[in-house]
mmCIF file of C-alpha atoms and ligand atoms in Angstrom:
data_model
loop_
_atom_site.group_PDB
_atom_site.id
_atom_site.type_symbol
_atom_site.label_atom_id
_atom_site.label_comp_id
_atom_site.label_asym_id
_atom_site.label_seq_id
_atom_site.Cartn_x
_atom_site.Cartn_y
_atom_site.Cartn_z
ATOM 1 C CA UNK A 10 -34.898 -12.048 9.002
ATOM 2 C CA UNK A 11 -35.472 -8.436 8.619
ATOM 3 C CA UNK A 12 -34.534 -5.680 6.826
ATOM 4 C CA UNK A 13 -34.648 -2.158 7.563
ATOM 5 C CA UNK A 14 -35.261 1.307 5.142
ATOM 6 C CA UNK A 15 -32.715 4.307 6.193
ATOM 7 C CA UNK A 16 -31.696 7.191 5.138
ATOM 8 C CA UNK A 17 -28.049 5.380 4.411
ATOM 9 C CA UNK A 18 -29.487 2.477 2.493
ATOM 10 C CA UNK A 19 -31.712 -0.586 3.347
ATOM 11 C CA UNK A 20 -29.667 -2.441 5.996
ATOM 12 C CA UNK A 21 -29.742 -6.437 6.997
ATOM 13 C CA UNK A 22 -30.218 -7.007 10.870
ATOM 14 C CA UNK A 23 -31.102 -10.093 12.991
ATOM 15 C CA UNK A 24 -32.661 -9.794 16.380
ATOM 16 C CA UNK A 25 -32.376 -12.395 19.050
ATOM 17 C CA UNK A 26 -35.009 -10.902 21.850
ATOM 18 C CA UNK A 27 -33.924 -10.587 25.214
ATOM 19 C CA UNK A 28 -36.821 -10.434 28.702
ATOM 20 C CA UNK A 29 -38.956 -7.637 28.159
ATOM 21 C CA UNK A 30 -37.416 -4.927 30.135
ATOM 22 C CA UNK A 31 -33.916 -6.031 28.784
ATOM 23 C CA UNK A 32 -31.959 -2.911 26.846
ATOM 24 C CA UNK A 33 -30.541 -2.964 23.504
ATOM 25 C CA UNK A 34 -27.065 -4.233 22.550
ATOM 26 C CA UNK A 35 -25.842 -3.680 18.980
ATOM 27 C CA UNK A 36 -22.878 -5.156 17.557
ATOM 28 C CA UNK A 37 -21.293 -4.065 14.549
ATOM 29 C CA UNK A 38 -18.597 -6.075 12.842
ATOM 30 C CA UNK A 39 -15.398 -4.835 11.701
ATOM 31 C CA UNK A 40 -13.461 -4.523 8.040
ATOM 32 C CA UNK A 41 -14.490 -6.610 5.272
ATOM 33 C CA UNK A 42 -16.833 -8.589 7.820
ATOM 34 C CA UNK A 43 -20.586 -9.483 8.484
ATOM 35 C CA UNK A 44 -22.709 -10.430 11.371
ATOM 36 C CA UNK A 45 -21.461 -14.036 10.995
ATOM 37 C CA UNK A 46 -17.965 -12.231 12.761
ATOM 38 C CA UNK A 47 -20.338 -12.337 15.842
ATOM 39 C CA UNK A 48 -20.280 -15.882 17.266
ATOM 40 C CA UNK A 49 -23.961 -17.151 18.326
ATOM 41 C CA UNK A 50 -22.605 -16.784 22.061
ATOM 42 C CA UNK A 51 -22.905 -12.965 21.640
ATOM 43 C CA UNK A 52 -25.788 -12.800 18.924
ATOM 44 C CA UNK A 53 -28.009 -14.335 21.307
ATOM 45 C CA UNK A 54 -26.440 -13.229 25.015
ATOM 46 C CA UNK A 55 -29.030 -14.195 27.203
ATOM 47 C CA UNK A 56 -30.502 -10.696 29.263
ATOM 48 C CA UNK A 57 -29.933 -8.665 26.217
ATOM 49 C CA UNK A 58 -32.057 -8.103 23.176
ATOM 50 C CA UNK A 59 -29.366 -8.236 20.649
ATOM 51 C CA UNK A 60 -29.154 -6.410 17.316
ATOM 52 C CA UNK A 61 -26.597 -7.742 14.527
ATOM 53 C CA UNK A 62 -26.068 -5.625 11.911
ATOM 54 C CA UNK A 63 -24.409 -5.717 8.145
ATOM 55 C CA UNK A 64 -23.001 -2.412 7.634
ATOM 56 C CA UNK A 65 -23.617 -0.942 4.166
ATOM 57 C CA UNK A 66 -21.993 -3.067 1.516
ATOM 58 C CA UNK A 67 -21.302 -5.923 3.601
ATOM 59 C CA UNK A 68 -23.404 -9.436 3.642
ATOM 60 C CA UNK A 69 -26.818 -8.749 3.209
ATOM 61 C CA UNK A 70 -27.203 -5.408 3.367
ATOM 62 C CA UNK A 71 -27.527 -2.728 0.221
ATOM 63 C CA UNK A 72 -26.303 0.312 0.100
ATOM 64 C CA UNK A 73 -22.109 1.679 -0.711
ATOM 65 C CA UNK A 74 -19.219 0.505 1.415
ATOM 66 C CA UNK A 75 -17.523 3.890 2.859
ATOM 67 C CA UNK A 76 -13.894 5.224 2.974
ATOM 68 C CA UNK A 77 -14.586 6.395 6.393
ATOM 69 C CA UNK A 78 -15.578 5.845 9.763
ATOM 70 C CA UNK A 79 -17.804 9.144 9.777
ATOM 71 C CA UNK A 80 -19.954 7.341 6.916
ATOM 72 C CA UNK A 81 -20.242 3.945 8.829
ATOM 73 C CA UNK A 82 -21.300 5.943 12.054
ATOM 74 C CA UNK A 83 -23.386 8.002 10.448
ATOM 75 C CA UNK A 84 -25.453 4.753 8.728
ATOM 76 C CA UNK A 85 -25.534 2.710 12.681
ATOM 77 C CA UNK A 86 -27.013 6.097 14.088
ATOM 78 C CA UNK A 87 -29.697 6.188 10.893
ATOM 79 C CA UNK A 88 -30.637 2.409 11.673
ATOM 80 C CA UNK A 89 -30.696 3.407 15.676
ATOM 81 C CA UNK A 90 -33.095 5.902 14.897
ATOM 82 C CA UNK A 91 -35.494 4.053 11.932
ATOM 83 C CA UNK A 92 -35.141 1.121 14.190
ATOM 84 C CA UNK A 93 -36.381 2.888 17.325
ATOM 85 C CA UNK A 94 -33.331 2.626 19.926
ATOM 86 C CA UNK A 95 -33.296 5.324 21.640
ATOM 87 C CA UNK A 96 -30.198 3.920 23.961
ATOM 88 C CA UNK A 97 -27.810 0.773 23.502
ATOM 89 C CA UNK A 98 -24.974 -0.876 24.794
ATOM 90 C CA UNK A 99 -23.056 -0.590 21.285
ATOM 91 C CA UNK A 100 -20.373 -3.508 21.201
ATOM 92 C CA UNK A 101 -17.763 -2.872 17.902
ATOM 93 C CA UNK A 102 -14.776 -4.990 16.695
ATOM 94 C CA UNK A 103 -11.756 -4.102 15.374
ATOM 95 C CA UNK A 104 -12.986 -1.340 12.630
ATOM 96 C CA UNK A 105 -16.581 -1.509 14.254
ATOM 97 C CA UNK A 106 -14.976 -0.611 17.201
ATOM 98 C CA UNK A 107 -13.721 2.578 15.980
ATOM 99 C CA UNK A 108 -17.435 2.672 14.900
ATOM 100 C CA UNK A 109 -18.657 2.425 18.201
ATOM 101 C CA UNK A 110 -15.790 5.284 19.154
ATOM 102 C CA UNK A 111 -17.175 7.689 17.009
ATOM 103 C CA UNK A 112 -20.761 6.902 17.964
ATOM 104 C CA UNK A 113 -19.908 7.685 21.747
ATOM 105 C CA UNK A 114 -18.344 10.710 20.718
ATOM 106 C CA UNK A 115 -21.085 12.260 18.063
ATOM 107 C CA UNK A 116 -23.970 10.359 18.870
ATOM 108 C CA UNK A 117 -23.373 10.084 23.008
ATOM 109 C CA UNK A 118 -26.691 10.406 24.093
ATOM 110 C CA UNK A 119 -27.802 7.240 22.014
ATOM 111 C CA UNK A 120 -24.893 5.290 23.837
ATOM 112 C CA UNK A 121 -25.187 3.691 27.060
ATOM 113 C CA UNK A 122 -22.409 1.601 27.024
ATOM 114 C CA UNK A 123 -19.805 0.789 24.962
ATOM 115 C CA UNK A 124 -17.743 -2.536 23.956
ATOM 116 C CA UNK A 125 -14.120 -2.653 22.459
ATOM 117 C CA UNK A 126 -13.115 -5.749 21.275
ATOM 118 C CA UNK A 127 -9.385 -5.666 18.986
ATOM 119 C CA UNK A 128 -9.352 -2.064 18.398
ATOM 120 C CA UNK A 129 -7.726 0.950 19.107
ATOM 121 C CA UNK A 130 -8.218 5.115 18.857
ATOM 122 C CA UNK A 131 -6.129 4.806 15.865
ATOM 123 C CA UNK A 132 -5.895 2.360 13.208
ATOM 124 C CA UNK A 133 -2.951 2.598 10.481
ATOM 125 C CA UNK A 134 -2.893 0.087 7.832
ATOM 126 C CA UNK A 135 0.106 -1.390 6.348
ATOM 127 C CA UNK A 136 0.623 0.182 2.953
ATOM 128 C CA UNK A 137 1.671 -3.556 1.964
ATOM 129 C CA UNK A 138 -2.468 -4.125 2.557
ATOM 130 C CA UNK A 139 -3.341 -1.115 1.223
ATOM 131 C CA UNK A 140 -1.430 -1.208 -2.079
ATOM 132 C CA UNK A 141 -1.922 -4.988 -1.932
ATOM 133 C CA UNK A 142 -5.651 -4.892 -2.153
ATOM 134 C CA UNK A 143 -5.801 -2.831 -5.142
ATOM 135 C CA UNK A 144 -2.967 -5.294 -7.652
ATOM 136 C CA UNK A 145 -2.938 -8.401 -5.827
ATOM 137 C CA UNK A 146 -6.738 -8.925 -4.009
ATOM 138 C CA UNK A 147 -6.140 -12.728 -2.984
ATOM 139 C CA UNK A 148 -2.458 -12.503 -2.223
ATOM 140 C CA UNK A 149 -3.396 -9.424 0.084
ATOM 141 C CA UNK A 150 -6.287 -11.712 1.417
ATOM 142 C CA UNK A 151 -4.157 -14.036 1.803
ATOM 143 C CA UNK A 152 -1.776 -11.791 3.852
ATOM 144 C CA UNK A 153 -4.457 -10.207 5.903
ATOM 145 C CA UNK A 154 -6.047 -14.136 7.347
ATOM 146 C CA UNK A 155 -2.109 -15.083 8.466
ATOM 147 C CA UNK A 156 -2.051 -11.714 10.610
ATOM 148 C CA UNK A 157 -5.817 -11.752 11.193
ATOM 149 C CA UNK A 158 -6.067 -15.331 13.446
ATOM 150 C CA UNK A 159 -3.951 -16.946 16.004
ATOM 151 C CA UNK A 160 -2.063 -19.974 14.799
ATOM 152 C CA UNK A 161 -3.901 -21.822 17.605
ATOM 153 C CA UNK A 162 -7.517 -21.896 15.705
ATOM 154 C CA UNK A 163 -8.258 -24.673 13.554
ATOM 155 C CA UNK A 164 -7.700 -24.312 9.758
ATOM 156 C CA UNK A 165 -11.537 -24.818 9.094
ATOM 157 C CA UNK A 166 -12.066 -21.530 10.675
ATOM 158 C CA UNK A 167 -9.284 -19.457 9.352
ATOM 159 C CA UNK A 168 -10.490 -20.763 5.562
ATOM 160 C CA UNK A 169 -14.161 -19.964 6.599
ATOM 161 C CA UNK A 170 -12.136 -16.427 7.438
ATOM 162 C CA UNK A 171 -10.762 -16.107 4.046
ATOM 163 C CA UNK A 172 -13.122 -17.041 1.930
ATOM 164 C CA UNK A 173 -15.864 -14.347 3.707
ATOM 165 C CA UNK A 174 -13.253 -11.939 3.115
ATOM 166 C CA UNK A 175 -12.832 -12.580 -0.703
ATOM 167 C CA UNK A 176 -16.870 -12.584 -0.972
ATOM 168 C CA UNK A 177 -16.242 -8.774 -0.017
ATOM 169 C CA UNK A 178 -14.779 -8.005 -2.246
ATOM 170 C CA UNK A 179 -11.707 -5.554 -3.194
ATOM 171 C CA UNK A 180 -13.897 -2.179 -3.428
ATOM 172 C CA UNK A 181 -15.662 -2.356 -0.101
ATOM 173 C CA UNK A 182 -12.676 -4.509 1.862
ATOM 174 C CA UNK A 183 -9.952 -1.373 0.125
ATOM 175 C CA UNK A 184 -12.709 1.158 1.860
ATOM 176 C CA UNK A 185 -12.833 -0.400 5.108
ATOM 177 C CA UNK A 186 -8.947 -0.241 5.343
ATOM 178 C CA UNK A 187 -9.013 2.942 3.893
ATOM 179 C CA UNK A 188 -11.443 4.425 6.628
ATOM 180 C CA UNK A 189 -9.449 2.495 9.196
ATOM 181 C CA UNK A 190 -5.971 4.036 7.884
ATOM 182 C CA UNK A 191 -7.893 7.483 8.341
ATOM 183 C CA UNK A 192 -9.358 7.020 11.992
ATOM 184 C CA UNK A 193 -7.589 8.897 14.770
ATOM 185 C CA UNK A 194 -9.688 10.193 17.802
ATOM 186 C CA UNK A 195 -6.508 9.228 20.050
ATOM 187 C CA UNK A 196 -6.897 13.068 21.852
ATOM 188 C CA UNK A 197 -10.727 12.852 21.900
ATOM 189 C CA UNK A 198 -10.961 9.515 24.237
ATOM 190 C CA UNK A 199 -11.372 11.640 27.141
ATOM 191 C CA UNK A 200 -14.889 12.822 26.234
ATOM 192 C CA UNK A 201 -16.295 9.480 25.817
ATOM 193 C CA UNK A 202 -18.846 9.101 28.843
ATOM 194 C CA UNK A 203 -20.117 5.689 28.514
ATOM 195 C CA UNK A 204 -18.721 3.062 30.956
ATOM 196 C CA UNK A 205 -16.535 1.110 28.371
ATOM 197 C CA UNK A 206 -15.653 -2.812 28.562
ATOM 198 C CA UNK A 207 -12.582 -3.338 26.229
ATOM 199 C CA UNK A 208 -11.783 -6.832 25.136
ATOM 200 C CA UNK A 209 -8.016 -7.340 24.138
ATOM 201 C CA UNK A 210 -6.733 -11.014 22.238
ATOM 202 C CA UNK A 211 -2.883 -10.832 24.060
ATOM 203 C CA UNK A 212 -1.368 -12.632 20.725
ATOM 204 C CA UNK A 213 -3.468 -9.769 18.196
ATOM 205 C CA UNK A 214 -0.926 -8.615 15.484
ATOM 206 C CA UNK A 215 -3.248 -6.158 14.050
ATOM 207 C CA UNK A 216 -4.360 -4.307 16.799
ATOM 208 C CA UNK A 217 -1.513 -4.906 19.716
ATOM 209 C CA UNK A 218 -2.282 -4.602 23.528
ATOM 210 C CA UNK A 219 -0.300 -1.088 23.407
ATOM 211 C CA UNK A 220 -3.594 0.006 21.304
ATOM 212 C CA UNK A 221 -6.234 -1.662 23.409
ATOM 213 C CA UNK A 222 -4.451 -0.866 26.484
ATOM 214 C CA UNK A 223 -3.991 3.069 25.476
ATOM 215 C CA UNK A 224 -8.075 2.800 25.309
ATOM 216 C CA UNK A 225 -7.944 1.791 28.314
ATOM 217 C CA UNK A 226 -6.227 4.229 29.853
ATOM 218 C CA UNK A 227 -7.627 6.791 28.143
ATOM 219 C CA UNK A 228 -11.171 6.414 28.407
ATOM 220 C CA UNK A 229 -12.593 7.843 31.574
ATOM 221 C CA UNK A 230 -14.894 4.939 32.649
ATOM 222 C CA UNK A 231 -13.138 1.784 31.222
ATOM 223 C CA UNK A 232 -12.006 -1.603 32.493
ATOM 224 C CA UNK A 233 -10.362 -4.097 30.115
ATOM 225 C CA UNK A 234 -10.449 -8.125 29.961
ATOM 226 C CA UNK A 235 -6.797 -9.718 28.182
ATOM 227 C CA UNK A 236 -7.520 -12.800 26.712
ATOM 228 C CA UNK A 237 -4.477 -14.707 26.905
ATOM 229 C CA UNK A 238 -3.476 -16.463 23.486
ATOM 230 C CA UNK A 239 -6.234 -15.176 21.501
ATOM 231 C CA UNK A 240 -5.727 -13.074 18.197
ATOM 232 C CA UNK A 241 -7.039 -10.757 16.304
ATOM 233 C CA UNK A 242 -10.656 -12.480 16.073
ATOM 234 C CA UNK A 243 -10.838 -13.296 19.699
ATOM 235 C CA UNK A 244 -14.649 -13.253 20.100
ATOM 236 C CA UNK A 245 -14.805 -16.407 16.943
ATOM 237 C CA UNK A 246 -11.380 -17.669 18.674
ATOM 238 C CA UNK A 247 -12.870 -17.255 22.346
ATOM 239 C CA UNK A 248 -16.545 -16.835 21.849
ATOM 240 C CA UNK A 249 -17.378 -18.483 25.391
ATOM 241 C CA UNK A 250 -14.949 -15.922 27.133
ATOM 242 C CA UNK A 251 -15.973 -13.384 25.247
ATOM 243 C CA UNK A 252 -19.554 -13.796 26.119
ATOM 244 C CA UNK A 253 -18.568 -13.671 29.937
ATOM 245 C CA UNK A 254 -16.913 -10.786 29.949
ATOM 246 C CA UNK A 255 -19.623 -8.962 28.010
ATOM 247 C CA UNK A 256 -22.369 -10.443 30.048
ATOM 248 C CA UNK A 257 -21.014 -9.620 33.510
ATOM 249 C CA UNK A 258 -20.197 -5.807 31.990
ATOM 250 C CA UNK A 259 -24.040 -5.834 31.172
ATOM 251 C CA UNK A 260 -25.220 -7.013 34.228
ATOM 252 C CA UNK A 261 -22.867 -4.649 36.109
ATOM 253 C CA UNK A 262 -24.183 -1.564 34.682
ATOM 254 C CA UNK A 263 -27.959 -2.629 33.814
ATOM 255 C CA UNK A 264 -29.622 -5.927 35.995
ATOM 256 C CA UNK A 265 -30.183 -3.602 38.767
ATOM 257 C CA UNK A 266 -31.179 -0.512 36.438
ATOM 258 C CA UNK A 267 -28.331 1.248 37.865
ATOM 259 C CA UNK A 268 -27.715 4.524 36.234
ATOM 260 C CA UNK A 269 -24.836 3.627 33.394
ATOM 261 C CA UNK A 270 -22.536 6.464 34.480
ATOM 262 C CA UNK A 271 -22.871 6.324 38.412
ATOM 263 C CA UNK A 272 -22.482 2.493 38.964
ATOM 264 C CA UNK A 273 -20.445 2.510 41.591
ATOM 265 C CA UNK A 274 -18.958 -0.935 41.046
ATOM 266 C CA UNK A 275 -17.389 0.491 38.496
ATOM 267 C CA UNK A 276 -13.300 -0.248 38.580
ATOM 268 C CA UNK A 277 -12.198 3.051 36.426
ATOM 269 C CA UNK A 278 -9.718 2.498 34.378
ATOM 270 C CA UNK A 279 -8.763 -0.956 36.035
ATOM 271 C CA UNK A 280 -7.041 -3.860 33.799
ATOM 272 C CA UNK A 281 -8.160 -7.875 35.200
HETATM 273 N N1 COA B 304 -2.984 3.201 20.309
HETATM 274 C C1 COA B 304 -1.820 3.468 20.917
HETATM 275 N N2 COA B 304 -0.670 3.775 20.261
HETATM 276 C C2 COA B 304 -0.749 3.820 18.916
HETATM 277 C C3 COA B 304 -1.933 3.571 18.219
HETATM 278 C C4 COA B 304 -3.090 3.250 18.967
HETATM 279 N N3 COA B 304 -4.263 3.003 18.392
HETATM 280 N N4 COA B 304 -1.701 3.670 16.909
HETATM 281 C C5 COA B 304 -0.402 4.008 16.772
HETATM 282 N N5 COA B 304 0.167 4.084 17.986
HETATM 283 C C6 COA B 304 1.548 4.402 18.286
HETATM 284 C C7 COA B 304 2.494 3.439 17.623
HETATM 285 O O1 COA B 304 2.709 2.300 18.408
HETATM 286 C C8 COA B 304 3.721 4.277 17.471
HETATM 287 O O2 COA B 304 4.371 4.369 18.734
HETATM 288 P P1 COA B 304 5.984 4.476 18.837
HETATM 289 O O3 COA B 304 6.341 5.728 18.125
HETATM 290 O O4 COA B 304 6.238 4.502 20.308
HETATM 291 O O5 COA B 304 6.505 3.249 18.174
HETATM 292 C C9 COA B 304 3.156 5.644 17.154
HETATM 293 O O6 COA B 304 1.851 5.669 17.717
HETATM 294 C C10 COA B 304 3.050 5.925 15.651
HETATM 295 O O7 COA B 304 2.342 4.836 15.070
HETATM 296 P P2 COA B 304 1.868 4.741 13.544
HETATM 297 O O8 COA B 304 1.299 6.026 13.117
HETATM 298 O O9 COA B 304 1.023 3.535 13.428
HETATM 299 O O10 COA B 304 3.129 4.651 12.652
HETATM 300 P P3 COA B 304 4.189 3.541 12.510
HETATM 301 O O11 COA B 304 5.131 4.116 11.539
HETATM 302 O O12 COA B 304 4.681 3.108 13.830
HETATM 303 O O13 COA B 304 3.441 2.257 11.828
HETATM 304 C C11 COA B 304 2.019 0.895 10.451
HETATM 305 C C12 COA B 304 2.532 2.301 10.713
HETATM 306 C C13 COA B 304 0.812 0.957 9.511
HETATM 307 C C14 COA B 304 3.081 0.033 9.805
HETATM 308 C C15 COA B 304 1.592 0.265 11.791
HETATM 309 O O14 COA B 304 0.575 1.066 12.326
HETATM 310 C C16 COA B 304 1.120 -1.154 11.734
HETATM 311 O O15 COA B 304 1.894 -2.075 11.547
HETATM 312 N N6 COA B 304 -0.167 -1.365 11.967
HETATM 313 C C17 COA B 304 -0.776 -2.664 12.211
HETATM 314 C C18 COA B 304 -1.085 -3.434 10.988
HETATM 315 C C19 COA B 304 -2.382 -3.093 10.354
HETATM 316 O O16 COA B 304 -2.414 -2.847 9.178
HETATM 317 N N7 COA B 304 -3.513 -3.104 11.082
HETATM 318 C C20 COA B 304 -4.812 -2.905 10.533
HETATM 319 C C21 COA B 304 -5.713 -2.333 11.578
HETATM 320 S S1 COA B 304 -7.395 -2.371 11.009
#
């Protein structure tokens, strides 16, 4: 299992190879997560050599949490560049998607693609989490696993949930929220030039289909999947739909080396 030396700290990674030629996908998991928020369906998508990541502060990786997205972009472009991608297909969730966002924005010639799973161009927190996290950490944990799943998931999952989210902690989780509550690039959408797959749950109560939906709207080269029923976690509540959807965006844009921006298959802007 490796670990890699950056300029932002030493960061944990795993690395399930795809065929030689295959290009990079990245995933990068979203507040007070890990790698584990990635289910195996998507660590190890078959065609892609896949890159899981903990972000500074979270699982196995060293390094400080951050207050803002800037920070967590700015540590996923150092490990991109100590790791040697020059180009991937950078899938984010919920506050990893905002991650992946502001890579396509500041970093764009390091992003091919981009995936959008629970997120939005703006994230506002709750003050009730905010302030909650900071005098009540497990009731506010607590708070955030009813919102976080859909009451259709088994209970064995949703404690699995809570439990990763008290190992974070109430420094780095109050930080995540924080940079979330301070992420807005709702008027900058329209420079993102990656083709962009964005993967909604229809029952999310975090981030709502008006957020995913405005992404998709917004973004010049996007096309959006609704899982019906699924919540906020809807790759771990959905992982084998998930995986579809991702995989056929992948092969779309990359099985026949097709450039990323010209694919003419693409539907722009198209909801299915
Ligand atoms: N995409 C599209 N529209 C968005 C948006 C996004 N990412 N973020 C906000 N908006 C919309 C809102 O729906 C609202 O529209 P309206 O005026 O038509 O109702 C408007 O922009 C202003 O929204 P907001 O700034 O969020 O203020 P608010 O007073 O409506 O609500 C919160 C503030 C924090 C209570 C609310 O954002 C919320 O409940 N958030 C979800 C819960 C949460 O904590 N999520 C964590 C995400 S990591």
């Amino acid at each position: 299992m490796p670990y890699v030396e950056t300029t932002k700290g030493t960061l944990f990674y795993t690395l399930s190879r795809g065929p030689a030629d295959s290009l990079a996908l990245v995933l990068v998991h979203g507040a007070g997560g890990t790698r584990l928020h990635w289910p195996a369906e998507l660590r190890r998508l078959p065609g892609a050599t896949a890159y899981t990541l903990d972000l500074p502060g979270h699982g196995r990786s060293g390094g400080q949490g951050c207050d803002t997205i800037e920070g967590y972009t700015e540590a996923v472009a150092a490990f991109l560049h100590t790791i040697g991608i020059e180009q991937a297909t950078v899938a984010g969730h919920s506050m990893g998607g905002a991650i992946a966002e502001m890579l396509a924005l500041d970093f764009a010639d390091r992003v091919a693609g981009l995936v959008l799973i629970a997120t939005g161009a703006r994230l506002r927190v709750a003050p009730a989490i905010l302030e909650g996290i900071r005098s009540n950490f497990e009731g506010s944990v607590e708070l955030i696993t009813r919102f976080v799943w859909s009451p259709e998931v088994p209970p064995a999952l949703t404690e699995l949930g809570r439990q990763a989210l008290l190992e974070t902690g109430p420094d780095v989780l109050l930080g995540d929220f924080t940079a979330c509550d301070r992420f807005n690039v709702m008027e900058r959408l329209g420079e993102i030039g990656a083709p962009t797959l964005v993967i909604a749950g229809s029952a999310d109560q975090l981030t709502p289909v008006k957020y995913t939906r405005f992404l998709t709207e917004h973004i010049p080269n996007a096309q959006s999947v609704l899982v019906e029923g699924a919540g906020h976690m809807v790759m771990l509540e959905r992982p084998a739909e998930a995986a579809k959807a991702v995989q056929e965006f992948l092969e779309m844009f990359y099985s026949e080396r097709v450039s990323p921006l010209t694919a003419p298959e693409l539907r722009v802007g198209a909801s299915r």
